Every structure is written in C-alpha cells, then in structure tokens.
CSV table of C-alpha atoms in Angstrom, one decimal:
chain,number,residue,atom,x,y,z
Z,1,MET,CA,0.0,-0.1,-0.4
Z,2,LEU,CA,1.0,3.9,-0.9
Z,3,VAL,CA,0.6,6.1,2.0
Z,4,VAL,CA,0.8,10.0,0.4
Z,5,VAL,CA,1.5,12.2,3.5
Z,6,ASP,CA,0.0,15.5,3.5
Z,7,MET,CA,0.8,16.7,-0.3
Z,8,GLN,CA,-1.4,19.9,-0.1
Z,9,ALA,CA,-1.3,23.5,-2.0
Z,10,ARG,CA,-0.4,25.6,0.5
Z,11,LEU,CA,2.6,23.6,1.7
Z,12,LEU,CA,4.7,22.2,-1.2
Z,13,PRO,CA,6.1,25.8,-2.2
Z,14,HIS,CA,7.8,26.0,1.0
Z,15,LEU,CA,8.8,23.1,0.2
Z,16,ASP,CA,12.7,22.8,-0.6
Z,17,GLY,CA,12.3,20.8,-3.6
Z,18,GLY,CA,8.7,20.6,-3.8
Z,19,GLU,CA,8.4,20.4,-7.6
Z,20,PRO,CA,10.6,17.4,-7.9
Z,21,LEU,CA,8.6,15.8,-4.9
Z,22,THR,CA,5.5,16.3,-6.7
Z,23,GLU,CA,6.6,14.8,-9.9
Z,24,ARG,CA,7.9,11.5,-7.8
Z,25,VAL,CA,4.6,11.3,-6.1
Z,26,ALA,CA,2.5,11.6,-9.1
Z,27,MET,CA,4.8,8.9,-10.8
Z,28,LEU,CA,4.2,6.8,-7.6
Z,29,LEU,CA,0.4,7.1,-7.5
Z,30,ARG,CA,0.6,6.5,-11.6
Z,31,ALA,CA,1.9,3.1,-10.8
Z,32,ALA,CA,-0.1,2.4,-8.1
Z,33,HIS,CA,-3.1,3.0,-10.0
Z,34,LEU,CA,-1.3,0.9,-12.8
Z,35,LEU,CA,-0.5,-2.2,-10.6
Z,36,ASP,CA,-3.5,-2.1,-8.4
Z,37,MET,CA,-1.7,-1.0,-5.4
Z,38,PRO,CA,-4.2,0.4,-3.0
Z,39,VAL,CA,-3.3,4.0,-2.0
Z,40,VAL,CA,-4.5,6.0,1.1
Z,41,VAL,CA,-3.8,10.0,1.0
Z,42,THR,CA,-3.7,12.2,4.1
Z,43,GLU,CA,-4.6,15.7,4.7
Z,44,GLN,CA,-3.3,17.5,7.5
Z,45,ASN,CA,-6.2,20.5,8.1
Z,46,ARG,CA,-7.2,20.6,4.7
Z,47,ARG,CA,-9.3,24.3,5.7
Z,48,GLY,CA,-5.7,25.9,6.7
Z,49,LEU,CA,-3.4,24.0,4.1
Z,50,GLY,CA,-5.6,23.5,1.3
Z,51,GLY,CA,-6.9,20.4,-0.4
Z,52,THR,CA,-3.8,18.0,-2.3
Z,53,ALA,CA,-2.2,19.7,-5.0
Z,54,GLY,CA,-3.7,19.9,-7.8
Z,55,PRO,CA,-1.3,18.2,-10.1
Z,56,LEU,CA,-1.5,15.1,-8.0
Z,57,LEU,CA,-5.6,15.0,-8.0
Z,58,ARG,CA,-6.0,13.3,-11.2
Z,59,ASP,CA,-3.8,10.5,-10.2
Z,60,MET,CA,-5.8,9.7,-7.1
Z,61,ARG,CA,-9.2,8.7,-8.4
Z,62,THR,CA,-8.7,5.2,-6.7
Z,63,ALA,CA,-7.0,6.6,-3.4
Z,64,THR,CA,-8.8,6.8,-0.2
Z,65,LEU,CA,-8.7,10.0,1.2
Z,66,ILE,CA,-8.5,10.9,4.9
Z,67,GLU,CA,-8.3,14.5,6.6
Z,68,LYS,CA,-6.6,14.5,10.0
Z,69,PHE,CA,-5.7,17.0,12.5
Z,70,THR,CA,-3.2,15.1,14.2
Z,71,PHE,CA,0.5,15.1,12.8
Z,72,ASP,CA,0.3,11.1,13.6
Z,73,ALA,CA,-1.9,9.8,11.0
Z,74,THR,CA,-2.1,6.6,13.0
Z,75,LEU,CA,-3.7,8.5,15.9
Z,76,GLU,CA,-6.6,9.1,13.5
Z,77,PRO,CA,-9.1,5.9,13.6
Z,78,THR,CA,-10.1,6.5,10.1
Z,79,PHE,CA,-6.5,5.9,9.0
Z,80,VAL,CA,-5.9,3.4,10.8
Z,81,ALA,CA,-8.9,1.1,9.4
Z,82,ALA,CA,-8.0,2.0,6.0
Z,83,LEU,CA,-4.8,0.1,6.5
Z,84,PRO,CA,-4.3,-3.5,5.6
Z,85,PRO,CA,-3.9,-5.7,8.7
Z,86,ALA,CA,-0.4,-5.8,10.2
Z,87,PRO,CA,2.3,-6.9,9.4
Z,88,TYR,CA,2.5,-5.4,5.6
Z,89,THR,CA,4.6,-3.4,3.6
Z,90,LEU,CA,3.5,0.4,3.5
Z,91,TRP,CA,5.6,2.9,1.1
Z,92,VAL,CA,5.1,6.2,2.5
Z,93,THR,CA,5.6,9.6,0.8
Z,94,GLY,CA,4.7,13.1,1.4
Z,95,ALA,CA,5.5,16.2,3.4
Z,96,GLU,CA,6.5,17.2,5.6
Z,97,ALA,CA,9.4,14.7,6.3
Z,98,HIS,CA,10.5,15.6,9.9
Z,99,VAL,CA,6.9,16.2,11.1
Z,100,CYS,CA,4.1,13.9,9.8
Z,101,VAL,CA,5.9,11.8,7.5
Z,102,LEU,CA,8.0,11.1,10.3
Z,103,LEU,CA,5.6,10.6,13.0
Z,104,THR,CA,3.1,8.3,10.8
Z,105,THR,CA,6.3,6.4,10.0
Z,106,LEU,CA,6.8,5.6,13.7
Z,107,GLY,CA,3.2,5.0,14.5
Z,108,LEU,CA,3.2,2.7,11.4
Z,109,LEU,CA,6.1,0.9,12.9
Z,110,ARG,CA,4.7,1.0,16.6
Z,111,LEU,CA,1.3,-0.9,15.1
Z,112,GLY,CA,3.8,-3.8,13.5
Z,113,TYR,CA,3.7,-2.6,9.7
Z,114,ARG,CA,7.0,-2.9,7.4
Z,115,VAL,CA,7.7,0.6,6.5
Z,116,GLU,CA,9.6,1.8,3.4
Z,117,VAL,CA,10.3,5.6,3.3
Z,118,VAL,CA,9.9,6.3,-0.4
Z,119,ALA,CA,13.6,8.9,0.3
Z,120,ASP,CA,13.5,10.8,-3.1
Z,121,ALA,CA,9.4,11.4,-2.5
Z,122,VAL,CA,9.6,13.5,0.8
Z,123,ALA,CA,10.7,16.9,1.5
Z,124,SER,CA,11.0,19.6,4.3
Z,125,ARG,CA,11.4,23.1,4.1
Z,126,ARG,CA,14.8,22.7,5.2
Z,127,PRO,CA,17.3,20.0,4.1
Z,128,ASP,CA,18.6,19.3,7.2
Z,129,ASP,CA,15.3,18.2,9.1
Z,130,ARG,CA,14.4,16.2,5.9
Z,131,ALA,CA,18.1,14.5,6.5
Z,132,ILE,CA,17.6,14.0,10.1
Z,133,ALA,CA,13.9,12.7,10.0
Z,134,LEU,CA,15.3,9.9,7.4
Z,135,GLN,CA,18.4,9.0,9.4
Z,136,ARG,CA,15.6,8.7,12.8
Z,137,ALA,CA,13.1,6.5,10.4
Z,138,GLN,CA,16.0,4.2,9.8
Z,139,GLN,CA,16.9,3.9,12.9
Z,140,ASP,CA,13.4,3.5,14.4
Z,141,GLY,CA,13.0,0.4,11.6
Z,142,ALA,CA,12.2,1.5,8.8
Z,143,ARG,CA,14.1,1.1,5.6
Z,144,LEU,CA,14.5,3.9,3.2
Z,145,THR,CA,14.2,3.1,-0.8
Z,146,THR,CA,13.3,5.7,-3.9
Z,147,ALA,CA,10.7,5.7,-5.9
Z,148,GLU,CA,11.7,4.1,-9.0
Z,149,THR,CA,13.0,0.9,-6.6
Z,150,THR,CA,9.4,1.1,-5.6
Z,151,ILE,CA,8.2,1.0,-8.6
Z,152,PHE,CA,10.4,-1.8,-9.3
Z,153,SER,CA,9.3,-3.8,-6.4
Z,154,TRP,CA,5.9,-3.9,-6.8
Z,155,LEU,CA,6.3,-5.4,-10.1
Z,156,GLY,CA,8.9,-7.8,-9.3
Z,157,ASP,CA,9.5,-9.2,-12.9
Z,158,CYS,CA,10.2,-8.1,-16.1
Z,159,ARG,CA,7.7,-10.6,-17.6
Z,160,HIS,CA,4.8,-8.2,-15.6
Z,161,VAL,CA,1.6,-7.7,-17.7
Z,162,ARG,CA,2.1,-3.8,-17.0
Z,163,PHE,CA,6.1,-3.6,-16.8
Z,164,LYS,CA,6.6,-2.2,-20.5
Z,165,GLU,CA,3.6,0.6,-19.1
Z,166,ALA,CA,5.1,1.2,-15.6
Z,167,LEU,CA,8.7,1.4,-17.3
Z,168,ALA,CA,7.1,4.1,-19.3
Z,169,LEU,CA,6.3,6.2,-15.9
Z,170,ILE,CA,9.8,5.9,-15.1
Z,171,LYS,CA,11.7,7.1,-18.0
C-alpha cells in the first residue's frame, strides 16, 4: 500500500525540492493505479493548508482520502481503519518529512507494519530537517528506498503484464 502524506497546495511551495517531490509522488500514484496497489492519501487540516495539490488529483482516482488533524496519522481512527492488517509493507511519501511523515512512520512501526520511506519522495522546508527525519526513521526500523526502486519492487519481474507501461512512467 502507498501512503501519501499531506501533499497539499499551500504547503508544497515552501518545501525544499517541492517540484521534484510532486513529480515523484505523481509517478508513484500512477504506478500504484496501474498495478492495482491500494493508496491512502492524508490531508492535514484541509481548511488551513488546502486540499491535495492539483497536479496530483488526477492520479488519486482510486485513493482513499483521509482528513486528519494529528501529526501522526495513526492517531486518526479513519486512517488506521483504511490500512490492511499488520504485518504488511507500506510505502510512505509526502511532507513534511520531519513532522507528519516521520511521526506517521513511527506510528506505523509501533503498529507492527513494515515501512519503506521513499526517500526521494519526501521533503521538508529545510534540507537538514529532511535528512535527520530519514535518519531517525531508519534508526527506528523503517527502510529507505527510492521511487524507482519502489515501482520495480511492485512489479517484481520484467515479465509482469504491465511492465512496459510502468517502465514508461519511470523513463
């Protein structure tokens, strides 16, 4: 399952690397849709930060959308209810790396999930915050990966019926 954390319109312009982040998350959303991978998207205080950024909306057609007010999404019952039973691997992306992404990752680990943080698909306003968040997530048991590696792991094999379509998303 792909977990997309708080990719919101009013937040993205303030992030270091916000544009490449949006491109990678969009690529992951397209791949998840192509490969029938379930997706959960969170929005932190939609009224204050706006909804999910426009460029991502068309790629969220099958996603479950959860509004939250806690920084750790696992403290929201609707978020936890949308997850498959643990143990299960969840790929986490989004913003900000050192707040909602990290705290949600730690919460998922506490609930018994295997978590892969997609390191090139998370961002913060300051690079140091992102770097320390990734280090902390890894120290606490999350694995770090990249968007491209994630898609190849979902495919598993070059003989997958959707391999060429997925490859076109990456190239």
